[in-house]
Short mmCIF file of C-alpha atoms in Angstrom, two decimals:
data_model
loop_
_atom_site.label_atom_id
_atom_site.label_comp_id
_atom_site.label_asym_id
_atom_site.label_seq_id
_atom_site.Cartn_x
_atom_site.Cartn_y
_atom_site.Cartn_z
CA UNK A 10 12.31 11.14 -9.37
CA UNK A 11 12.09 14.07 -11.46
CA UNK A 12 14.86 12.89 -14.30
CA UNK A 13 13.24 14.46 -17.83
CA UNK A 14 14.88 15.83 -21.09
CA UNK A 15 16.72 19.17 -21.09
CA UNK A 16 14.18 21.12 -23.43
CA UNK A 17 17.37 21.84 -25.95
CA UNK A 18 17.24 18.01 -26.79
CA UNK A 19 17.23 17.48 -30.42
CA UNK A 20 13.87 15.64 -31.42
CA UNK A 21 11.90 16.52 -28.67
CA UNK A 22 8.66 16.66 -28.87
CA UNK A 23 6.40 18.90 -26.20
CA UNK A 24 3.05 17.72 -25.77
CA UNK A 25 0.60 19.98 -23.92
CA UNK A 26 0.71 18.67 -20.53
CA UNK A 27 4.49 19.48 -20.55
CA UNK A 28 5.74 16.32 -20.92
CA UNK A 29 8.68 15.92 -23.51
CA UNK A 30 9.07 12.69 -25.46
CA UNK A 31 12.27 11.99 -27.90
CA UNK A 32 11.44 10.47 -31.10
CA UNK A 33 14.77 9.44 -33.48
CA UNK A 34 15.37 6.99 -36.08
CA UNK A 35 17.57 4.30 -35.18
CA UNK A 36 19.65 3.91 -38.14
CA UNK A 37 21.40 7.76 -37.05
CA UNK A 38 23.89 7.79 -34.11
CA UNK A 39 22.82 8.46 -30.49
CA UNK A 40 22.48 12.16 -30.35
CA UNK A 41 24.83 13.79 -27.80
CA UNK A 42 23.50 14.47 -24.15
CA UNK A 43 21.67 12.19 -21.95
CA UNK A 44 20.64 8.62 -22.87
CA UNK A 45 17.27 7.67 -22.49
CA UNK A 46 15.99 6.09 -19.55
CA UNK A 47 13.13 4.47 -21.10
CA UNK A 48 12.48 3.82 -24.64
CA UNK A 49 9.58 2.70 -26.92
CA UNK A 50 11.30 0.70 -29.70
CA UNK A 51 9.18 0.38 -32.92
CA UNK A 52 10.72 -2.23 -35.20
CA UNK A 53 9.49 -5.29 -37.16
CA UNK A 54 12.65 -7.12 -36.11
CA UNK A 55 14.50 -6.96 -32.23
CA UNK A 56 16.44 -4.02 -31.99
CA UNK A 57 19.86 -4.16 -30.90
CA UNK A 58 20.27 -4.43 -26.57
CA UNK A 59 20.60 -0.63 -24.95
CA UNK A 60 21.66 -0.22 -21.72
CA UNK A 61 18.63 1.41 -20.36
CA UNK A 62 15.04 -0.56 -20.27
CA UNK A 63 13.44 -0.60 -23.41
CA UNK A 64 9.94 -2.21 -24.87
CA UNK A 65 9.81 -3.50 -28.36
CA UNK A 66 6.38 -3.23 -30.36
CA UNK A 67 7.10 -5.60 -33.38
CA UNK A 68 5.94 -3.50 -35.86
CA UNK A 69 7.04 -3.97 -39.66
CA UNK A 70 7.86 -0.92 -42.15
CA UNK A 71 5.42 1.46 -43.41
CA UNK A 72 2.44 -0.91 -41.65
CA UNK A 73 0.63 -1.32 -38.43
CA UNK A 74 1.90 -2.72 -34.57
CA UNK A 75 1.26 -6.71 -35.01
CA UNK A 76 -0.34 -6.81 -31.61
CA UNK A 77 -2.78 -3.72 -31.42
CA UNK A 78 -2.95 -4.07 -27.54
CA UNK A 79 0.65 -4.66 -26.86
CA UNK A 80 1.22 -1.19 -28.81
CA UNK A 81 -1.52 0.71 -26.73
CA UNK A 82 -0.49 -0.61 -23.36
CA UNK A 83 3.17 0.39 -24.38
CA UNK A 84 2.25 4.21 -25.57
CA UNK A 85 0.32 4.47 -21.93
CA UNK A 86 3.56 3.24 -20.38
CA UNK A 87 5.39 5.75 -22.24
CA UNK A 88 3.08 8.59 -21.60
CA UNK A 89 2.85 7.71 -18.16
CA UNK A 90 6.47 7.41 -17.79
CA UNK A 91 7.27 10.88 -19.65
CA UNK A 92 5.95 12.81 -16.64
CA UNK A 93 9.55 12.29 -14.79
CA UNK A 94 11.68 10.27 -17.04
CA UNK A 95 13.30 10.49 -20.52
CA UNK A 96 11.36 8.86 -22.88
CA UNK A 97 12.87 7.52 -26.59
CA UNK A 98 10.23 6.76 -29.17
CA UNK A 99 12.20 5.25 -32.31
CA UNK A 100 11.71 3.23 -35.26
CA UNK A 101 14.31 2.92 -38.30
CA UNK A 102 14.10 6.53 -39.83
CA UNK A 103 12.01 7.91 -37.31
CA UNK A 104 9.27 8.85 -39.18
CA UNK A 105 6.50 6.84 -39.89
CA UNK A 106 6.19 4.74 -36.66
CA UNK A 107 7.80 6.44 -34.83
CA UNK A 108 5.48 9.53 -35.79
CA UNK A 109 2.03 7.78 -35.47
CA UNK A 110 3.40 6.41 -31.77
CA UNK A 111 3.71 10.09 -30.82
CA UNK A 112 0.71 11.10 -32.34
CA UNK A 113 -1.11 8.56 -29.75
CA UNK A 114 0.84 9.66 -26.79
CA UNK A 115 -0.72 13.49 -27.58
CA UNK A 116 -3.89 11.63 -28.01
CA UNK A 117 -3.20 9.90 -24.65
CA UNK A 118 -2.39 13.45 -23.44
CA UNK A 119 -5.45 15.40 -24.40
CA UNK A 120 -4.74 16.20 -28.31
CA UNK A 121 -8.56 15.31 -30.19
CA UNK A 122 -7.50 12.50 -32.54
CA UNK A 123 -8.99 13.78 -35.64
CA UNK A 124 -5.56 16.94 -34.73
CA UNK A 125 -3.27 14.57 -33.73
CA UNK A 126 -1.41 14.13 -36.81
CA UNK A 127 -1.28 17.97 -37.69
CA UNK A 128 -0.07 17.75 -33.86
CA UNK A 129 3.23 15.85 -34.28
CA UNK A 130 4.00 17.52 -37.72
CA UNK A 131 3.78 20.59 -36.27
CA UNK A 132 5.67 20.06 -33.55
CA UNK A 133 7.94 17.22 -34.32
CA UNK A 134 8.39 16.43 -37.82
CA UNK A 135 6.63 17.65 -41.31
CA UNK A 136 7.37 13.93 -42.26
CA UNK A 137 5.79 12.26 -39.67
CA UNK A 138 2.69 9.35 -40.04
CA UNK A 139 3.83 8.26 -43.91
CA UNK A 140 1.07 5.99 -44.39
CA UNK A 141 -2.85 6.53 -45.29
CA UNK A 142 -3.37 3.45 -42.91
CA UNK A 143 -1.05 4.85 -40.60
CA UNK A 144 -2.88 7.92 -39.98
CA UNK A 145 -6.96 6.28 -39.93
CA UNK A 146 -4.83 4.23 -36.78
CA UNK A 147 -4.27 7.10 -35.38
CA UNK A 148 -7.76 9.10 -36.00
CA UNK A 149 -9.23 5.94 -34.48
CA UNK A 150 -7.19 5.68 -31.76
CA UNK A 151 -8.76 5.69 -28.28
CA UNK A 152 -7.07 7.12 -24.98
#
């Protein structure tokens, strides 16, 4: 099944191997065109039911995931996933999780993780990783 984003999708996010992961914030409304099929879901409290599969990472505001290992298994299930599906990475604004998620997944897809960071704000979002200890998780992150 070959079932990725149209490249036109708002909040995409290209990493070099080709594969094209959504990040969004959850508090703005779906944007139009297809739903996800997957989506990463970075929240410190359950986010509401979607009707495609989803994976929460309980991860509170402008911190860290709780459970370090439940957040890298769930980025290589995303990156993994990305190759033929459309993958949703989202936290509340879309910014600071959401951000430092992506900047694993390029790490995950060949991006060094000291450029990583520089990566996704490039490419996604000036705004993106808003913490100090958001970005040392990501320049110690290991693929």
């Amino acid at each position: 099944m070959n079932d990725t984003w149209d490249p036109s999708t708002p909040g995409l996010l290209a990493l070099p191997s080709g594969r094209l992961v959504r990040g969004r914030g959850l508090r703005d409304p779906l944007p139009p065109g297809q739903p996800p099929t997957f989506a990463l879901y970075l929240q410190g409290r359950q986010p509401p039911c979607v009707e495609w599969e989803s994976h929460w990472v309980r991860w509170p505001d402008f911190r860290l995931p709780t459970d370090r290992a439940d957040a890298r298994a769930a980025y290589r299930n995303a990156w993994r996933r990305a190759a033929d599906e459309r993958v949703e990475v989202a936290c509340t604004g879309g910014r600071g999780r959401t951000g430092t998620a992506l900047a694993c997944l390029a790490i995950l897809d060949g991006v060094p993780a000291g450029e990583a960071v520089a990566y996704v704000r490039a490419h996604y979002s000036s705004h993106a990783v808003e913490t100090p200890w958001q970005r040392r998780y990501v320049e110690r992150f290991r693929a």
